[in-house]
Structure formats: structure tokens, C-alpha cells
Amino acid sequence: MSADVVALLRAALGEKVDVSPATLESARADKSGHAASGTPLAVVHAASVADVQETVRIASATRTPVVTRGAGTGLAGGANTGGGEIALSLRSMDRVVEVRPDDLLAVVEPGILNADLDRALAPYGLWWAPDPASREISTVGGNIATGAGGLLCAKYGVVRDAVLALDVVLADGRLLHVGHRSVKGVTGLDLTSLLIGSEGTLGVIVGATLKLRRRVPGEAQTLTATFPGVREAAVASAAVTSAGIQPAIMELMDAACLAAVHTLLALPAPLAGAAQLTIQTDGPASHAEADEIAAVLVAAGGDVRRAADPAEAELLWRVRRSMHPAMETLGTTLIEDVSVPRSALPAMFDEIARIERTYCLTIPTVCHAGDGNLHPNFVFTGPDVPDVVWAAAGKLFQAALRLGGTLTGEHGIGVLKRRWLRDELGDDQWELQRQITRVFDPAGILNPGKVFAQSPDE
Ligand SMILES: Cc1cc2nc3c(=O)[nH]c(=O)nc-3n(C[C@H](O)[C@H](O)[C@H](O)COP(=O)(O)OP(=O)(O)OC[C@H]3O[C@@H](n4cnc5c(N)ncnc54)[C@H](O)[C@@H]3O)c2cc1C
């Protein structure tokens, strides 16, 4: 049967069907550190909407699972393709189809990298605001399918705020256009929103009409503030928010993160226990806002440093950007992703400290403090997540939910968090959402086993 599927794909799509061992192996994993079991049947490198429709029609006729892939940078295992499955790569569909400065929109294919889109929009003085730290390596289609966030989203919004319309290939191969090009539009149910963050379970996104912004004028200002501990830093970030000043970026690194980055960059060791906020203001009021924020941080006990020029700002941001590489020097990393209301950040850091003590773990945590999205990192040796780490992660999720937060702020559920999904949704909503996936995909061929566990022990 699997040989038949590959033969059918080959007959329809020729050389776009790739069964080379290296390609099949790379389709098994994303950047979560988790890989699917077994080896995919084939990777289809779609070059057009017709290629996607052809692939999905064959999958539907043969009841073969299809896993859509962008660039495979996901952190939840959503794009991992296993035995008996087809990996459908959209990475080659990377054209900017249309840019309309007058309407502040662009129409793009899904495989374009976020940063390539940014470079294409720069000559028009426009930008697409979602800016995941992976922008140089992740696709716009993947950003939409995961509902990605980034550093600037406290001020400029997440993917959900920046998509007007989508072209989607359904599980039976039909092409659907949802949404609109107008600023306003409330006709019927909002299927565009439903598809954002659906992680490849409802359809294959083959085109996107994006809501753009004009580039922000003025010179951005950068400052850091160091505090004796992470709780003080979290309280200070909440004070900035409640003072009514809106930084473009406000990032928090706890002591373990700061120490690891300083070691990696060969900087002098930070004070023991010290945590740091790195903040950027932008726009015409950037100088005045940086002054106001500095005053709030000093009042909160921070040791504030203001970058004198772009070169010094770059040095300060280098510390934050080196977080992932620094973690990689410590071992294998499970990057978690919980979100809480901003006022609950200090309490969430208290919970993390409690979990560290209970499980005898260090959990280096970096946080988009401007919007309350924390990335606690579990570091371990070897390829498999130890049981103690999953137990601690489970406590972390429960704590975030208790504080009015959510299991995932921007990375999605994929395979890694599906066992906790019911805890947040409750049985009724879990079942309702499951039924919605069946309406889109009655045969269950689109990314099966992702987001929704197929059995309770998954
Ligand atoms: C160093 C690093 C930093 C990161 N920083 C951030 C960050 O700041 N913010 C953030 O949100 N994420 C971040 N991520 C996670 C990741 O980059 C995002 O989730 C990104 O949106 C995934 O895009 P991708 O193209 O790699 O998608 P993939 O990993 O290929 O796929 C992700 C999911 O989307 C589905 N999918 C992909 N394309 C389509 C499509 N066209 N149609 C339907 N379904 C599709 C897949 O099936 C899968 O479920 C980071 C990752 C790394 C490695």
C-alpha cells in the first residue's frame, strides 16, 4: 500500500516527490528535540497550489496522513512526520504575489521566510509586525499555522492581529478563500481566526493576505536594568506596564540565563542571583519614553544602563539574543512556553522557584515580560526528556492555568503538550474542538495525533 502511495505521488508530481534517506530523516523532526517514530513515505516539495491539491487528493483517496511542513523550526513537534505519513513541504512556495502600500496589505505564498518578507517590504516603507526570534529561519505559513508571537508583540500584536485572509486547501483537495482584503469584515463565521494556530490540522495554508504597518519612524532607544533577583525584575516590568508606558520590547532574563550567556560571551560574571530587563522604546517619543521607563526602573530598585548609541544597543541585545546558544552549551533543552496575565509575572516566577526546589532542578527562564509570556528551559543530558522534567513541566502548566494563564503563548500544542490540553479546555470544549477538526477533515488525514491526543496515554 505505501509503495502504491509513493507511486501515485510520483506519477502525479514527478521529481517533486523526494524519498532520499537524508530528506526523509530530516522530516521526522522539528527544533523541539522530539522526533516522530518511523520514517515518512515521502517528502513532497510543492511548487504550486495545484501540487498541494494533487498531494492531498492522493492522500485522501488512499487515507494516508499528510503533515504540512514550513521550515521545521517549530518547538512543539507539530511538523514531525512519522512512519506511513507524507510530509508536504511548502518551503518552495515563497513568492511575494502582491504588495499594496495604499491598502497596507501583501499577498504571499506560505513558504517565504519571515525575514525575507521583511526585506521585500522594506523598499515600500512597510513591515509585517510578527517577529519570532526565528524570523530568519521560519516561514510565514508556519508562523500563521502556529499563531506565532515574538519580541515586538506587546506593542504591535501577534500573527492573529496581522492576517486578513487565507487560501486553504482542504482535506479533500478543494481550495477555499477565507477572510477579506478590507480593514473591516464580519461576514459569517471568522474562519481565518480559526485557521490561525490550527497547526496543520484543518487545512493546508497556500496563500496569505497580510495586514501591514508603515515602518516606525525615529531612533529606537535601548536600556537594561539589573535587579538583585528575578522577582524584583518581574515586579519592575509589571510597574512599567501599569505606569501606562508601552515599550516596543521588554525582555527578562533570570539569573541562570544571564550567567550562562555571560559565560558564552566571555563577559564578566553577573552578580550572583541578578536578573535583567532589556527594554526598547521606539517611534517619535522613544527618548521621552525611555526616560520615563528608566525612572520607573530606578524607583523599583534597578541598576539602569542606557545605550548611548546603536552600537552599544547592539551589544546589550546580543546578550538577550545569545540565550538559545547559551542553553545549548548546557545540554539538551526543552523550551517551554507558558503565558500569564502581566500582573501575575512575579507570582509565576515564585511558582517556578517552588518547582525548582521540589524537583531539585534549575529552570533557566527567559520571558517576554511586555506580554507575560515565559520560556522556562529544562536542560538535561541525552536525547530523551527525563520523567522528572515532564513531572516538573506538568506542575508549571498547572501553575500557569491557576494564575489565569495558558499552556502555550506562541509555540502551540503539537505533540508535546497534547496530554495537558484538556486541563485547559475542559472536556466539553476539548470535544467541541475535536468535532470541528472532523468537519474540516472527516477522514482524519491532516496531521493526525497533533494537538489532540488520539488515546489518553499519548
Ligand atoms: C531559535 C528559535 C527561536 C524561536 N523563537 C520563536 C519566537 O520568538 N516566537 C514564536 O512564536 N516561535 C518561535 N520559535 C518557534 C518556531 O520558529 C515557530 O513556531 C514558527 O512559527 C514555525 O514556523 P515553521 O515554518 O518552521 O513551521 P514548521 O515547524 O514547519 O511547522 C509548525 C506547525 O505549523 C504547521 N504548518 C506549517 N506550515 C503550514 C502551512 N502552510 N499550512 C498549514 N500548516 C502549516 C505544521 O504542520 C506544524 O504543525 C522559535 C524557534 C527556534 C528554533
XYZ file of C-alpha atoms and ligand atoms in Angstrom:
511
model
C 0.000 0.000 0.000
C 2.722 2.508 0.945
C 4.575 1.709 -2.302
C 1.298 2.460 -4.138
C 1.016 5.836 -2.460
C 4.556 6.792 -3.457
C 3.908 5.534 -6.992
C 0.730 7.612 -7.229
C 2.561 10.698 -5.920
C 5.415 10.092 -8.370
C 3.038 9.705 -11.301
C 1.333 12.986 -10.445
C 4.253 15.072 -9.203
C 7.409 13.502 -10.619
C 10.675 14.824 -9.199
C 8.903 16.840 -6.515
C 8.487 13.559 -4.638
C 11.652 13.056 -2.612
C 12.451 9.717 -0.963
C 16.145 10.260 -0.340
C 17.063 8.911 3.110
C 18.527 12.220 4.338
C 15.378 14.171 3.398
C 13.074 11.586 4.951
C 15.157 11.628 8.127
C 15.073 15.413 8.437
C 11.265 15.438 8.045
C 10.927 13.347 11.217
C 11.825 16.260 13.486
C 11.456 19.969 14.100
C 13.529 22.035 16.573
C 11.711 20.733 19.659
C 14.250 17.967 20.172
C 11.483 15.425 19.625
C 11.268 13.184 16.514
C 8.391 11.102 15.161
C 8.786 7.344 15.235
C 9.284 5.635 11.907
C 10.259 7.186 8.597
C 7.887 9.139 6.332
C 6.819 7.636 2.998
C 7.964 10.665 1.043
C 8.553 14.396 1.221
C 6.617 16.306 -1.448
C 8.209 19.649 -2.333
C 5.121 21.510 -3.532
C 5.776 24.320 -6.002
C 2.166 25.391 -6.598
C -1.337 25.258 -5.196
C -2.064 22.547 -7.784
C 0.773 20.427 -6.346
C -0.723 20.750 -2.868
C -4.180 19.806 -4.153
C -2.785 16.813 -6.031
C -0.938 15.579 -2.938
C -3.919 15.991 -0.658
C -6.263 14.283 -3.151
C -3.977 11.251 -3.305
C -3.680 11.240 0.484
C -7.445 11.466 0.821
C -8.103 8.674 -1.706
C -5.597 6.361 -0.013
C -6.353 7.517 3.564
C -2.715 8.464 4.044
C -1.834 11.055 6.746
C -0.322 14.328 5.492
C 1.894 16.511 7.667
C 2.371 20.024 6.318
C 5.819 21.491 6.898
C 7.148 25.009 6.634
C 10.779 25.301 7.698
C 10.578 22.772 10.540
C 11.613 25.263 13.246
C 8.586 24.527 15.438
C 9.137 23.821 19.128
C 6.132 21.561 19.771
C 6.719 18.652 17.372
C 3.816 19.769 15.140
C 5.635 19.212 11.833
C 7.241 15.911 12.805
C 6.366 13.298 10.173
C 6.470 9.614 11.018
C 6.032 6.161 9.501
C 3.257 5.818 6.908
C 2.878 9.608 6.551
C 3.517 12.079 3.714
C 5.475 15.243 4.565
C 4.144 18.091 2.434
C 6.787 20.833 2.335
C 5.644 24.307 1.306
C 9.092 25.848 1.676
C 9.490 26.274 -2.133
C 6.274 28.283 -2.435
C 7.953 31.516 -1.383
C 6.775 34.301 -3.711
C 5.520 37.725 -2.726
C 2.495 37.868 -5.028
C 1.341 41.430 -4.409
C 2.204 44.451 -2.237
C -0.379 47.243 -1.865
C 1.046 50.204 0.065
C -2.269 52.043 -0.369
C -4.238 49.233 1.285
C -1.410 48.281 3.690
C -1.535 44.631 2.652
C 0.577 41.995 0.925
C -0.377 38.664 -0.592
C 2.301 35.989 -0.152
C 2.882 32.305 -0.613
C 3.318 30.420 2.669
C 6.914 29.233 2.272
C 8.535 32.677 2.336
C 10.786 33.182 5.358
C 9.563 35.879 7.731
C 12.822 37.881 7.406
C 12.832 37.592 3.589
C 9.339 39.084 3.582
C 10.631 41.894 5.767
C 13.450 42.585 3.304
C 10.962 42.551 0.410
C 8.686 45.053 2.181
C 11.450 47.448 3.313
C 11.663 49.369 -0.003
C 7.958 50.206 0.346
C 8.490 51.518 3.899
C 6.235 48.700 5.155
C 6.593 45.731 7.524
C 4.673 42.715 8.816
C 4.823 43.017 12.592
C 5.070 39.382 13.829
C 8.765 38.894 14.631
C 9.511 35.476 16.161
C 13.139 35.169 17.243
C 13.280 32.540 14.472
C 12.328 35.080 11.791
C 15.425 34.350 9.682
C 14.603 30.628 9.566
C 10.809 30.208 9.896
C 8.113 30.580 7.222
C 5.147 32.920 7.218
C 2.889 29.872 6.677
C 4.406 28.212 9.740
C 4.052 31.463 11.702
C 0.345 31.536 10.811
C -0.217 27.828 11.478
C 1.340 28.154 14.938
C -0.079 31.600 15.739
C 3.475 32.794 16.373
C 4.471 35.685 18.573
C 7.789 37.414 19.049
C 9.563 40.219 20.797
C 7.562 43.171 19.484
C 4.097 41.743 20.004
C 3.266 43.528 23.272
C 3.160 46.738 21.233
C 2.440 45.559 17.686
C 0.430 42.370 18.114
C 0.852 38.699 17.228
C 0.107 36.820 13.999
C -3.585 36.730 14.850
C -3.655 40.543 14.633
C -1.846 40.657 11.301
C -3.702 38.333 8.882
C -6.648 39.462 6.756
C -7.348 36.399 4.598
C -6.096 32.907 3.806
C -6.175 30.499 0.870
C -6.524 26.977 2.173
C -6.519 23.547 0.576
C -8.997 21.350 2.423
C -8.540 17.663 3.199
C -10.401 16.641 0.026
C -8.335 18.953 -2.194
C -10.828 21.826 -2.562
C -9.363 25.336 -2.492
C -11.063 27.749 -0.119
C -10.571 31.509 0.294
C -11.479 32.827 3.750
C -11.352 36.402 5.051
C -11.216 39.676 3.142
C -8.920 42.457 1.885
C -10.861 45.225 3.591
C -9.930 46.583 7.011
C -13.344 45.654 8.326
C -15.268 42.456 7.606
C -17.646 40.394 9.738
C -19.408 38.284 7.129
C -20.186 34.843 8.513
C -18.030 32.931 10.957
C -14.398 34.004 11.312
C -12.681 31.003 9.731
C -9.454 32.973 9.249
C -9.045 33.181 13.010
C -9.926 29.520 13.369
C -7.186 28.529 10.924
C -4.552 30.687 12.649
C -2.837 28.445 15.179
C -4.535 25.286 13.873
C -1.128 23.575 13.432
C -1.906 21.863 10.138
C -4.997 20.057 11.446
C -7.695 21.927 9.485
C -6.170 22.561 6.077
C -3.021 23.490 4.190
C -2.432 27.252 4.054
C -1.317 28.003 0.486
C -1.661 31.786 0.444
C -1.997 34.628 2.926
C -3.199 38.214 2.730
C -1.265 40.010 5.438
C -2.070 43.198 7.296
C 0.970 45.502 7.093
C 2.183 48.535 9.032
C 4.246 51.508 7.970
C 7.807 51.334 9.309
C 8.158 53.124 12.614
C 9.963 56.494 12.307
C 12.501 57.749 14.851
C 15.504 56.229 16.593
C 14.878 53.279 18.917
C 16.291 53.563 22.448
C 17.648 50.621 24.457
C 18.167 50.270 28.180
C 18.898 47.470 30.603
C 18.093 47.275 34.293
C 19.687 44.785 36.648
C 17.933 43.667 39.820
C 19.100 41.563 42.801
C 16.629 38.793 41.904
C 14.100 37.682 39.320
C 11.096 38.590 41.464
C 12.260 42.212 41.704
C 12.783 42.301 37.930
C 9.285 40.884 37.341
C 7.730 43.412 39.733
C 9.582 46.208 37.904
C 8.304 45.035 34.493
C 4.749 44.990 35.840
C 5.343 48.531 37.160
C 6.382 49.702 33.675
C 3.187 48.234 32.219
C 0.945 49.697 34.880
C 2.613 53.126 34.517
C 0.957 53.238 31.084
C 4.191 53.358 29.076
C 4.326 50.920 26.167
C 7.842 49.712 25.350
C 8.274 48.083 21.939
C 10.202 45.232 23.576
C 10.629 44.275 27.242
C 12.589 41.072 27.872
C 13.517 39.495 31.203
C 16.371 37.058 31.814
C 16.686 35.292 35.148
C 19.979 34.653 36.950
C 20.641 31.242 35.376
C 20.100 32.616 31.843
C 22.222 35.666 32.497
C 25.068 33.619 33.952
C 25.026 31.145 31.026
C 25.048 33.933 28.421
C 27.866 35.823 30.186
C 29.923 32.634 30.195
C 29.222 32.027 26.488
C 30.139 35.592 25.517
C 33.141 35.685 27.902
C 31.684 38.713 29.732
C 32.432 39.382 33.424
C 30.210 37.190 35.626
C 26.986 38.933 36.739
C 26.292 39.355 40.459
C 25.028 36.100 41.978
C 21.237 35.892 41.632
C 20.993 39.015 39.450
C 18.236 39.194 36.826
C 17.979 41.650 33.973
C 15.381 43.519 31.948
C 16.280 44.652 28.434
C 13.908 47.253 27.043
C 13.470 49.070 23.756
C 11.315 52.090 23.036
C 10.609 53.239 19.506
C 8.742 55.831 17.484
C 8.877 59.623 17.680
C 8.547 59.535 21.503
C 11.279 56.936 22.049
C 13.616 59.249 24.015
C 10.921 60.559 26.364
C 9.503 57.071 26.916
C 12.961 55.669 27.687
C 13.403 58.466 30.281
C 10.056 57.614 31.891
C 10.799 53.878 31.927
C 14.260 54.469 33.419
C 12.645 56.439 36.248
C 10.189 53.602 36.963
C 13.005 51.037 36.945
C 15.221 53.091 39.274
C 12.280 53.542 41.657
C 11.850 49.757 41.569
C 15.475 49.286 42.665
C 17.042 48.637 39.263
C 20.579 49.468 38.221
C 19.825 51.104 34.847
C 22.155 51.402 31.865
C 21.068 53.372 28.775
C 22.759 52.648 25.433
C 24.477 55.788 24.176
C 24.316 54.790 20.511
C 23.145 51.950 18.196
C 26.481 50.118 18.604
C 26.080 49.934 22.376
C 22.417 48.958 21.966
C 23.530 46.112 19.722
C 25.883 44.885 22.484
C 23.038 44.905 25.030
C 20.697 42.997 22.675
C 23.444 40.497 21.907
C 23.119 39.247 25.483
C 19.394 38.526 25.020
C 19.876 37.008 21.554
C 22.538 34.625 22.869
C 20.049 32.919 25.162
C 19.336 29.878 22.912
C 23.007 29.251 22.034
C 23.909 29.567 25.740
C 21.313 26.950 26.695
C 22.651 24.628 24.009
C 26.061 24.702 25.701
C 24.453 23.324 28.883
C 22.802 20.235 27.381
C 19.599 19.171 25.612
C 16.883 21.772 26.121
C 13.114 21.516 26.369
C 11.948 25.092 25.779
C 8.611 25.649 27.495
C 6.161 28.406 26.693
C 3.531 29.447 29.230
C 1.740 32.781 29.330
C 0.146 34.586 32.269
C -1.528 37.971 32.747
C 1.267 40.534 33.089
C 0.383 41.359 36.687
C 0.873 37.669 37.561
C 4.514 37.533 36.389
C 6.035 37.827 39.895
C 3.727 35.047 41.147
C 4.680 32.846 38.170
C 8.367 33.282 38.970
C 7.571 32.288 42.583
C 5.946 29.119 41.207
C 8.992 28.357 39.060
C 11.254 28.746 42.133
C 8.977 26.388 44.067
C 9.083 23.788 41.263
C 12.885 24.085 41.094
C 13.086 23.305 44.833
C 10.569 20.443 44.673
C 12.270 18.673 41.775
C 15.882 19.708 42.505
C 16.139 21.338 39.070
C 17.435 24.632 37.747
C 14.968 26.082 35.239
C 16.627 28.986 33.391
C 13.788 31.259 32.315
C 13.605 33.999 29.739
C 10.422 35.981 29.456
C 8.709 38.355 27.040
C 7.810 40.484 30.063
C 5.918 43.015 27.961
C 3.175 40.459 27.377
C 3.629 37.908 30.191
C 4.979 35.053 28.021
C 7.616 32.927 29.796
C 10.041 30.416 28.299
C 11.289 28.214 31.166
C 14.062 25.944 29.859
C 14.555 22.423 31.110
C 18.120 21.302 30.467
C 19.146 17.645 30.624
C 21.635 15.184 29.186
C 20.811 12.708 26.425
C 18.110 12.839 23.746
C 15.036 11.897 25.805
C 13.155 14.145 28.194
C 13.513 12.516 31.653
C 10.312 11.749 33.594
C 11.277 14.230 36.319
C 11.322 17.011 33.727
C 7.842 16.097 32.433
C 6.585 15.973 36.035
C 8.030 19.446 36.712
C 6.690 20.761 33.384
C 3.230 19.453 34.316
C 3.376 21.459 37.564
C 4.482 24.504 35.583
C 1.445 24.248 33.283
C -0.919 23.831 36.242
C 0.600 26.900 37.900
C 0.144 28.999 34.747
C -3.502 27.899 34.480
C -4.134 28.674 38.159
C -2.809 32.198 37.600
C -5.255 32.771 34.733
C -2.729 31.910 32.025
C -2.356 29.344 29.293
C -0.291 26.270 28.355
C 1.256 27.939 25.341
C 1.655 31.585 24.433
C 3.142 31.138 20.961
C 4.648 27.717 20.219
C 1.464 25.628 20.004
C 0.442 22.238 21.353
C 1.912 19.901 18.695
C 2.666 16.541 20.263
C 4.496 17.777 23.322
C 1.580 19.396 25.163
C -1.446 17.441 23.964
C -1.702 15.478 27.217
C -2.407 18.749 29.100
C -4.839 20.224 26.554
C -7.970 19.007 28.350
C -6.729 20.591 31.599
C -7.047 23.995 29.988
C -10.014 23.471 27.658
C -12.178 21.235 29.842
C -13.947 18.145 28.464
C -16.764 19.986 26.676
C -14.541 22.408 24.809
C -11.990 19.694 24.014
C -14.763 17.615 22.428
C -16.232 20.605 20.563
C -12.828 21.463 19.109
C -12.283 17.823 18.149
C -15.636 17.834 16.329
C -14.598 20.976 14.438
C -11.476 19.207 13.161
C -13.702 16.365 11.936
C -15.888 18.809 9.969
C -12.781 20.057 8.134
C -11.172 16.649 7.866
C -13.688 13.804 8.245
C -11.152 11.062 7.461
C -8.570 12.438 9.892
C -5.696 12.634 7.389
C -4.413 16.132 8.262
C -1.655 15.969 10.868
C -3.354 13.235 12.913
C -2.210 12.898 16.518
C -1.123 16.532 16.697
C -2.834 18.911 19.159
C -5.464 16.289 20.077
C -4.205 13.054 21.630
C -5.714 10.014 19.941
C -5.516 7.991 23.132
C -5.408 9.112 26.792
C -1.850 7.821 27.336
C -0.295 9.852 24.467
C 15.778 29.613 17.817
C 14.264 29.607 17.751
C 13.578 30.728 18.190
C 12.192 30.751 18.133
N 11.538 31.873 18.542
C 10.202 31.939 18.449
C 9.504 33.117 18.881
O 10.089 34.102 19.313
N 8.149 33.109 18.775
C 7.462 32.044 18.284
O 6.239 32.106 18.204
N 8.100 30.927 17.889
C 9.435 30.833 17.954
N 10.079 29.699 17.554
C 9.298 28.532 17.095
C 9.064 28.450 15.557
O 10.060 29.125 14.836
C 7.675 28.976 15.219
O 6.707 28.116 15.776
C 7.416 29.122 13.705
O 6.183 29.794 13.531
C 7.369 27.789 12.956
O 7.462 28.055 11.560
P 7.990 26.921 10.548
O 7.914 27.472 9.173
O 9.306 26.430 10.958
O 6.865 25.812 10.766
P 7.029 24.243 10.995
O 7.873 23.975 12.175
O 7.430 23.604 9.715
O 5.521 23.844 11.329
C 4.921 24.250 12.518
C 3.444 23.814 12.538
O 2.716 24.513 11.535
C 2.158 23.608 10.565
N 2.328 24.269 9.257
C 3.464 24.805 8.762
N 3.208 25.401 7.574
C 1.872 25.227 7.334
C 1.002 25.615 6.273
N 1.429 26.318 5.223
N -0.302 25.238 6.346
C -0.769 24.552 7.405
N 0.012 24.163 8.427
C 1.307 24.504 8.398
C 2.921 22.312 10.742
O 2.125 21.207 10.381
C 3.221 22.339 12.236
O 2.119 21.893 12.962
C 11.472 29.633 17.617
C 12.176 28.515 17.170
C 13.551 28.496 17.229
C 14.280 27.284 16.720
